[in-house]
PDB file of C-alpha atoms in Angstrom:
ATOM      1  CA  UNK A   1     107.979  76.444  75.458  1.00  0.00           C
ATOM      2  CA  UNK A   2     108.644  78.811  78.498  1.00  0.00           C
ATOM      3  CA  UNK A   3     106.660  81.837  77.089  1.00  0.00           C
ATOM      4  CA  UNK A   4     107.777  84.645  78.886  1.00  0.00           C
ATOM      5  CA  UNK A   5     110.967  85.255  81.089  1.00  0.00           C
ATOM      6  CA  UNK A   6     111.707  88.065  83.334  1.00  0.00           C
ATOM      7  CA  UNK A   7     115.692  88.460  84.590  1.00  0.00           C
ATOM      8  CA  UNK A   8     116.437  89.060  87.316  1.00  0.00           C
ATOM      9  CA  UNK A   9     113.878  87.536  89.018  1.00  0.00           C
ATOM     10  CA  UNK A  10     114.889  90.276  92.078  1.00  0.00           C
ATOM     11  CA  UNK A  11     117.700  92.660  92.312  1.00  0.00           C
ATOM     12  CA  UNK A  12     118.518  95.940  95.082  1.00  0.00           C
ATOM     13  CA  UNK A  13     119.957  98.628  93.228  1.00  0.00           C
ATOM     14  CA  UNK A  14     121.388 101.810  94.670  1.00  0.00           C
ATOM     15  CA  UNK A  15     119.880 105.365  93.607  1.00  0.00           C
ATOM     16  CA  UNK A  16     121.206 106.715  91.039  1.00  0.00           C
ATOM     17  CA  UNK A  17     122.248 103.890  89.226  1.00  0.00           C
ATOM     18  CA  UNK A  18     120.960 102.403  86.029  1.00  0.00           C
ATOM     19  CA  UNK A  19     118.891  98.870  85.200  1.00  0.00           C
ATOM     20  CA  UNK A  20     117.912  97.098  82.891  1.00  0.00           C
ATOM     21  CA  UNK A  21     115.125  94.751  83.519  1.00  0.00           C
ATOM     22  CA  UNK A  22     115.173  92.072  80.187  1.00  0.00           C
ATOM     23  CA  UNK A  23     112.271  90.709  79.092  1.00  0.00           C
ATOM     24  CA  UNK A  24     111.867  87.819  76.386  1.00  0.00           C
ATOM     25  CA  UNK A  25     108.701  85.863  75.063  1.00  0.00           C
ATOM     26  CA  UNK A  26     108.510  82.823  72.630  1.00  0.00           C
ATOM     27  CA  UNK A  27     104.410  82.838  71.517  1.00  0.00           C
ATOM     28  CA  UNK A  28     105.560  85.065  68.433  1.00  0.00           C
ATOM     29  CA  UNK A  29     102.844  87.750  70.355  1.00  0.00           C
ATOM     30  CA  UNK A  30     103.431  91.156  68.551  1.00  0.00           C
ATOM     31  CA  UNK A  31     102.076  93.551  71.220  1.00  0.00           C
ATOM     32  CA  UNK A  32     104.465  93.367  74.495  1.00  0.00           C
ATOM     33  CA  UNK A  33     104.074  95.515  77.752  1.00  0.00           C
ATOM     34  CA  UNK A  34     105.696  96.462  81.022  1.00  0.00           C
ATOM     35  CA  UNK A  35     103.472  97.303  83.966  1.00  0.00           C
ATOM     36  CA  UNK A  36     104.386  97.959  87.570  1.00  0.00           C
ATOM     37  CA  UNK A  37     102.317  96.804  90.441  1.00  0.00           C
ATOM     38  CA  UNK A  38     102.399  98.381  94.354  1.00  0.00           C
ATOM     39  CA  UNK A  39     100.999  97.673  97.618  1.00  0.00           C
ATOM     40  CA  UNK A  40      97.482  98.894  97.351  1.00  0.00           C
ATOM     41  CA  UNK A  41      97.445 100.097  93.545  1.00  0.00           C
ATOM     42  CA  UNK A  42      96.926  98.104  90.777  1.00  0.00           C
ATOM     43  CA  UNK A  43      98.532  97.468  87.889  1.00  0.00           C
ATOM     44  CA  UNK A  44     100.133 100.114  86.167  1.00  0.00           C
ATOM     45  CA  UNK A  45     101.124 100.589  82.565  1.00  0.00           C
ATOM     46  CA  UNK A  46     104.419 102.074  82.313  1.00  0.00           C
ATOM     47  CA  UNK A  47     105.370 101.350  78.430  1.00  0.00           C
ATOM     48  CA  UNK A  48     103.704  98.890  75.217  1.00  0.00           C
ATOM     49  CA  UNK A  49     104.965  98.004  72.062  1.00  0.00           C
ATOM     50  CA  UNK A  50     102.335  97.345  69.333  1.00  0.00           C
ATOM     51  CA  UNK A  51     104.372  95.174  67.371  1.00  0.00           C
ATOM     52  CA  UNK A  52     108.256  95.241  67.037  1.00  0.00           C
ATOM     53  CA  UNK A  53     109.464  98.260  65.376  1.00  0.00           C
ATOM     54  CA  UNK A  54     107.371 100.534  67.638  1.00  0.00           C
ATOM     55  CA  UNK A  55     106.684 101.747  71.519  1.00  0.00           C
ATOM     56  CA  UNK A  56     104.361 103.566  73.067  1.00  0.00           C
ATOM     57  CA  UNK A  57     104.059 105.265  76.673  1.00  0.00           C
ATOM     58  CA  UNK A  58     101.721 103.558  79.163  1.00  0.00           C
ATOM     59  CA  UNK A  59      99.985 105.888  82.503  1.00  0.00           C
ATOM     60  CA  UNK A  60     103.821 105.856  84.571  1.00  0.00           C
ATOM     61  CA  UNK A  61     106.147 106.567  81.732  1.00  0.00           C
ATOM     62  CA  UNK A  62     108.276 108.867  83.702  1.00  0.00           C
ATOM     63  CA  UNK A  63     112.008 107.349  84.617  1.00  0.00           C
ATOM     64  CA  UNK A  64     111.889 104.920  82.352  1.00  0.00           C
ATOM     65  CA  UNK A  65     112.574 103.872  78.213  1.00  0.00           C
ATOM     66  CA  UNK A  66     112.152 100.265  76.766  1.00  0.00           C
ATOM     67  CA  UNK A  67     113.086  99.764  72.840  1.00  0.00           C
ATOM     68  CA  UNK A  68     111.662  96.753  70.605  1.00  0.00           C
ATOM     69  CA  UNK A  69     114.084  95.360  68.396  1.00  0.00           C
ATOM     70  CA  UNK A  70     112.701  92.308  67.511  1.00  0.00           C
ATOM     71  CA  UNK A  71     109.215  90.721  68.113  1.00  0.00           C
ATOM     72  CA  UNK A  72     110.787  88.725  70.977  1.00  0.00           C
ATOM     73  CA  UNK A  73     112.574  90.919  73.105  1.00  0.00           C
ATOM     74  CA  UNK A  74     111.689  93.957  75.090  1.00  0.00           C
ATOM     75  CA  UNK A  75     113.937  95.882  77.933  1.00  0.00           C
ATOM     76  CA  UNK A  76     112.750  98.330  80.546  1.00  0.00           C
ATOM     77  CA  UNK A  77     115.582 100.692  81.516  1.00  0.00           C
ATOM     78  CA  UNK A  78     115.601 102.687  84.112  1.00  0.00           C
ATOM     79  CA  UNK A  79     118.330 105.851  83.489  1.00  0.00           C
ATOM     80  CA  UNK A  80     118.969 107.000  86.872  1.00  0.00           C
ATOM     81  CA  UNK A  81     117.395 104.486  90.024  1.00  0.00           C
ATOM     82  CA  UNK A  82     115.298 106.532  92.125  1.00  0.00           C
ATOM     83  CA  UNK A  83     113.516 105.075  95.385  1.00  0.00           C
ATOM     84  CA  UNK A  84     110.155 105.445  94.314  1.00  0.00           C
ATOM     85  CA  UNK A  85     110.493 103.189  91.826  1.00  0.00           C
ATOM     86  CA  UNK A  86     110.917 100.238  94.091  1.00  0.00           C
ATOM     87  CA  UNK A  87     108.095  98.072  92.566  1.00  0.00           C
ATOM     88  CA  UNK A  88     107.286  94.424  91.285  1.00  0.00           C
ATOM     89  CA  UNK A  89     107.982  94.783  87.356  1.00  0.00           C
ATOM     90  CA  UNK A  90     106.423  92.600  84.744  1.00  0.00           C
ATOM     91  CA  UNK A  91     106.358  92.335  81.732  1.00  0.00           C
ATOM     92  CA  UNK A  92     103.327  91.107  79.329  1.00  0.00           C
ATOM     93  CA  UNK A  93     102.215  90.273  76.000  1.00  0.00           C
ATOM     94  CA  UNK A  94      99.480  89.552  73.966  1.00  0.00           C
ATOM     95  CA  UNK A  95      98.611  88.618  70.463  1.00  0.00           C
ATOM     96  CA  UNK A  96      97.458  91.494  68.549  1.00  0.00           C
ATOM     97  CA  UNK A  97      97.593  93.560  71.446  1.00  0.00           C
ATOM     98  CA  UNK A  98      93.863  94.905  71.583  1.00  0.00           C
ATOM     99  CA  UNK A  99      91.037  92.847  73.522  1.00  0.00           C
ATOM    100  CA  UNK A 100      93.449  89.757  73.257  1.00  0.00           C
ATOM    101  CA  UNK A 101      94.389  88.204  76.464  1.00  0.00           C
ATOM    102  CA  UNK A 102      97.307  88.859  78.231  1.00  0.00           C
ATOM    103  CA  UNK A 103      99.942  86.771  79.230  1.00  0.00           C
ATOM    104  CA  UNK A 104     102.315  87.788  81.910  1.00  0.00           C
ATOM    105  CA  UNK A 105     106.129  86.797  83.487  1.00  0.00           C
ATOM    106  CA  UNK A 106     106.836  85.711  86.593  1.00  0.00           C
ATOM    107  CA  UNK A 107     107.711  89.255  87.315  1.00  0.00           C
ATOM    108  CA  UNK A 108     110.883  91.175  88.526  1.00  0.00           C
ATOM    109  CA  UNK A 109     110.772  92.641  92.629  1.00  0.00           C
ATOM    110  CA  UNK A 110     113.009  95.794  92.261  1.00  0.00           C
ATOM    111  CA  UNK A 111     114.855  97.225  95.516  1.00  0.00           C
ATOM    112  CA  UNK A 112     116.181 100.263  95.185  1.00  0.00           C
ATOM    113  CA  UNK A 113     117.753 102.531  98.284  1.00  0.00           C
TER     114      UNK A 113
ATOM    115  CA  UNK B   1      88.514 109.749  85.686  1.00  0.00           C
ATOM    116  CA  UNK B   2      88.847 106.461  85.617  1.00  0.00           C
ATOM    117  CA  UNK B   3      88.407 104.523  88.039  1.00  0.00           C
ATOM    118  CA  UNK B   4      87.875 100.241  88.980  1.00  0.00           C
ATOM    119  CA  UNK B   5      86.441  99.746  92.109  1.00  0.00           C
ATOM    120  CA  UNK B   6      86.934  96.627  94.050  1.00  0.00           C
ATOM    121  CA  UNK B   7      86.167  95.125  97.969  1.00  0.00           C
ATOM    122  CA  UNK B   8      89.773  94.932  98.987  1.00  0.00           C
ATOM    123  CA  UNK B   9      89.820  91.525 101.176  1.00  0.00           C
ATOM    124  CA  UNK B  10      87.235  88.885 100.896  1.00  0.00           C
ATOM    125  CA  UNK B  11      86.949  85.447 103.391  1.00  0.00           C
ATOM    126  CA  UNK B  12      84.844  82.678 102.671  1.00  0.00           C
ATOM    127  CA  UNK B  13      85.624  79.017 103.976  1.00  0.00           C
ATOM    128  CA  UNK B  14      85.948  76.308 101.769  1.00  0.00           C
ATOM    129  CA  UNK B  15      83.012  74.473  99.652  1.00  0.00           C
ATOM    130  CA  UNK B  16      81.350  77.424  99.553  1.00  0.00           C
ATOM    131  CA  UNK B  17      80.433  80.437  97.386  1.00  0.00           C
ATOM    132  CA  UNK B  18      81.649  83.733  97.123  1.00  0.00           C
ATOM    133  CA  UNK B  19      81.262  86.741  94.483  1.00  0.00           C
ATOM    134  CA  UNK B  20      83.330  89.590  93.843  1.00  0.00           C
ATOM    135  CA  UNK B  21      82.432  92.499  92.507  1.00  0.00           C
ATOM    136  CA  UNK B  22      83.875  94.897  90.263  1.00  0.00           C
ATOM    137  CA  UNK B  23      82.107  98.607  89.287  1.00  0.00           C
ATOM    138  CA  UNK B  24      83.685 100.566  86.552  1.00  0.00           C
ATOM    139  CA  UNK B  25      83.690 104.452  85.169  1.00  0.00           C
ATOM    140  CA  UNK B  26      86.273 103.939  82.291  1.00  0.00           C
ATOM    141  CA  UNK B  27      85.841 106.729  79.088  1.00  0.00           C
ATOM    142  CA  UNK B  28      84.381 103.769  76.916  1.00  0.00           C
ATOM    143  CA  UNK B  29      84.500 100.276  77.222  1.00  0.00           C
ATOM    144  CA  UNK B  30      85.765  97.341  74.768  1.00  0.00           C
ATOM    145  CA  UNK B  31      85.640  94.824  77.608  1.00  0.00           C
ATOM    146  CA  UNK B  32      86.355  93.728  81.021  1.00  0.00           C
ATOM    147  CA  UNK B  33      88.748  90.757  82.207  1.00  0.00           C
ATOM    148  CA  UNK B  34      89.255  89.128  85.256  1.00  0.00           C
ATOM    149  CA  UNK B  35      92.776  87.944  86.490  1.00  0.00           C
ATOM    150  CA  UNK B  36      93.660  85.691  89.544  1.00  0.00           C
ATOM    151  CA  UNK B  37      97.052  86.377  91.008  1.00  0.00           C
ATOM    152  CA  UNK B  38      98.396  83.678  94.109  1.00  0.00           C
ATOM    153  CA  UNK B  39     100.703  85.801  96.117  1.00  0.00           C
ATOM    154  CA  UNK B  40     104.204  86.041  94.515  1.00  0.00           C
ATOM    155  CA  UNK B  41     103.442  85.342  90.994  1.00  0.00           C
ATOM    156  CA  UNK B  42     102.344  86.650  88.255  1.00  0.00           C
ATOM    157  CA  UNK B  43      98.456  87.649  87.615  1.00  0.00           C
ATOM    158  CA  UNK B  44      97.056  84.418  84.846  1.00  0.00           C
ATOM    159  CA  UNK B  45      93.633  84.852  82.574  1.00  0.00           C
ATOM    160  CA  UNK B  46      90.239  83.867  83.871  1.00  0.00           C
ATOM    161  CA  UNK B  47      87.644  85.519  81.751  1.00  0.00           C
ATOM    162  CA  UNK B  48      86.718  88.337  79.593  1.00  0.00           C
ATOM    163  CA  UNK B  49      82.998  90.139  79.060  1.00  0.00           C
ATOM    164  CA  UNK B  50      81.721  92.285  76.407  1.00  0.00           C
ATOM    165  CA  UNK B  51      78.440  91.373  76.305  1.00  0.00           C
ATOM    166  CA  UNK B  52      75.790  91.275  78.915  1.00  0.00           C
ATOM    167  CA  UNK B  53      74.817  88.134  80.849  1.00  0.00           C
ATOM    168  CA  UNK B  54      77.120  85.249  82.108  1.00  0.00           C
ATOM    169  CA  UNK B  55      79.569  83.400  81.226  1.00  0.00           C
ATOM    170  CA  UNK B  56      80.963  80.350  83.056  1.00  0.00           C
ATOM    171  CA  UNK B  57      83.761  78.384  82.910  1.00  0.00           C
ATOM    172  CA  UNK B  58      83.990  75.593  85.348  1.00  0.00           C
ATOM    173  CA  UNK B  59      83.699  76.098  89.077  1.00  0.00           C
ATOM    174  CA  UNK B  60      84.189  80.322  87.484  1.00  0.00           C
ATOM    175  CA  UNK B  61      81.434  82.447  86.495  1.00  0.00           C
ATOM    176  CA  UNK B  62      81.555  85.793  85.213  1.00  0.00           C
ATOM    177  CA  UNK B  63      78.410  87.896  84.746  1.00  0.00           C
ATOM    178  CA  UNK B  64      78.287  91.824  83.220  1.00  0.00           C
ATOM    179  CA  UNK B  65      76.266  94.618  83.227  1.00  0.00           C
ATOM    180  CA  UNK B  66      77.752  97.812  80.535  1.00  0.00           C
ATOM    181  CA  UNK B  67      74.193  99.365  81.541  1.00  0.00           C
ATOM    182  CA  UNK B  68      75.615  99.935  85.575  1.00  0.00           C
ATOM    183  CA  UNK B  69      78.994  99.474  85.120  1.00  0.00           C
ATOM    184  CA  UNK B  70      79.374  96.481  86.932  1.00  0.00           C
ATOM    185  CA  UNK B  71      80.832  92.878  86.625  1.00  0.00           C
ATOM    186  CA  UNK B  72      81.086  90.360  89.331  1.00  0.00           C
ATOM    187  CA  UNK B  73      83.339  87.066  89.674  1.00  0.00           C
ATOM    188  CA  UNK B  74      81.704  83.979  90.840  1.00  0.00           C
ATOM    189  CA  UNK B  75      83.694  81.082  91.976  1.00  0.00           C
ATOM    190  CA  UNK B  76      81.810  78.159  92.894  1.00  0.00           C
ATOM    191  CA  UNK B  77      82.710  74.725  95.814  1.00  0.00           C
ATOM    192  CA  UNK B  78      85.458  76.703  96.974  1.00  0.00           C
ATOM    193  CA  UNK B  79      88.784  75.258  97.196  1.00  0.00           C
ATOM    194  CA  UNK B  80      92.388  75.963  99.106  1.00  0.00           C
ATOM    195  CA  UNK B  81      94.193  77.009  96.184  1.00  0.00           C
ATOM    196  CA  UNK B  82      91.202  79.558  95.620  1.00  0.00           C
ATOM    197  CA  UNK B  83      92.727  81.586  98.064  1.00  0.00           C
ATOM    198  CA  UNK B  84      94.328  84.147  96.272  1.00  0.00           C
ATOM    199  CA  UNK B  85      93.920  87.999  94.471  1.00  0.00           C
ATOM    200  CA  UNK B  86      91.660  88.509  91.646  1.00  0.00           C
ATOM    201  CA  UNK B  87      91.650  91.560  89.326  1.00  0.00           C
ATOM    202  CA  UNK B  88      89.003  93.696  87.530  1.00  0.00           C
ATOM    203  CA  UNK B  89      90.177  95.106  84.583  1.00  0.00           C
ATOM    204  CA  UNK B  90      88.426  97.355  81.673  1.00  0.00           C
ATOM    205  CA  UNK B  91      89.592  98.245  77.930  1.00  0.00           C
ATOM    206  CA  UNK B  92      89.010 102.071  77.988  1.00  0.00           C
ATOM    207  CA  UNK B  93      87.835 103.784  73.823  1.00  0.00           C
ATOM    208  CA  UNK B  94      91.586 104.147  73.507  1.00  0.00           C
ATOM    209  CA  UNK B  95      91.921  99.891  73.871  1.00  0.00           C
ATOM    210  CA  UNK B  96      93.902 100.428  77.002  1.00  0.00           C
ATOM    211  CA  UNK B  97      93.275  97.820  80.092  1.00  0.00           C
ATOM    212  CA  UNK B  98      93.040  99.857  83.203  1.00  0.00           C
ATOM    213  CA  UNK B  99      93.265  97.841  86.313  1.00  0.00           C
ATOM    214  CA  UNK B 100      91.706  97.616  89.581  1.00  0.00           C
ATOM    215  CA  UNK B 101      94.251  96.979  93.310  1.00  0.00           C
ATOM    216  CA  UNK B 102      92.163  93.792  93.074  1.00  0.00           C
ATOM    217  CA  UNK B 103      90.099  91.436  95.846  1.00  0.00           C
ATOM    218  CA  UNK B 104      91.980  88.927  98.336  1.00  0.00           C
ATOM    219  CA  UNK B 105      90.050  86.114  99.016  1.00  0.00           C
ATOM    220  CA  UNK B 106      90.727  84.255 101.635  1.00  0.00           C
ATOM    221  CA  UNK B 107      89.148  80.659 101.445  1.00  0.00           C
ATOM    222  CA  UNK B 108      89.236  78.800 105.355  1.00  0.00           C
ATOM    223  CA  UNK B 109      88.593  75.315 106.181  1.00  0.00           C
TER     224      UNK B 109
END
């Protein structure tokens, strides 16, 4: 059982380029999340999905979009990357999305130059 | 606004006990989580408290006082592998997780 996988592990990207971070879970969890983690700050929620076919905006959604076509996959797209989007991105999932524990993927380290 | 406060860094000695505090001010409360995060790795779940009191799980215990907006994580018999960041997170009234910046715990031999 892999749990949650993310790809790529790391990426250096030129500003203005489009980039999709991939996230796949095999736990059949209903809810999935995208966070960014920056030094000195707590994890900040970008977007979430409580169930396949639905998505919602988190604390810092600007510049990012998501889709949830099925239960397992939750890709995050940066339409036109900017240097302030340099961060470590974590995907997470939970069974019900409310009080359930969130399980995190290994993260993607993204650098935008 | 919503706020979670934790010390930035703590140092402790192998074999000792350490208490990591977390205070919070959030719009509503539906539970408090503690996660452990080793450097360069993903956060992993440690504990969840929704009622006042102490929850013990092996060497780790977590305490909650809702009236004081306060929690602590207690780590006993510290081991070198406990060197990590410890993240406090609160579920607010909208069931959104609000995260603290984390406490980096350094264990010295």
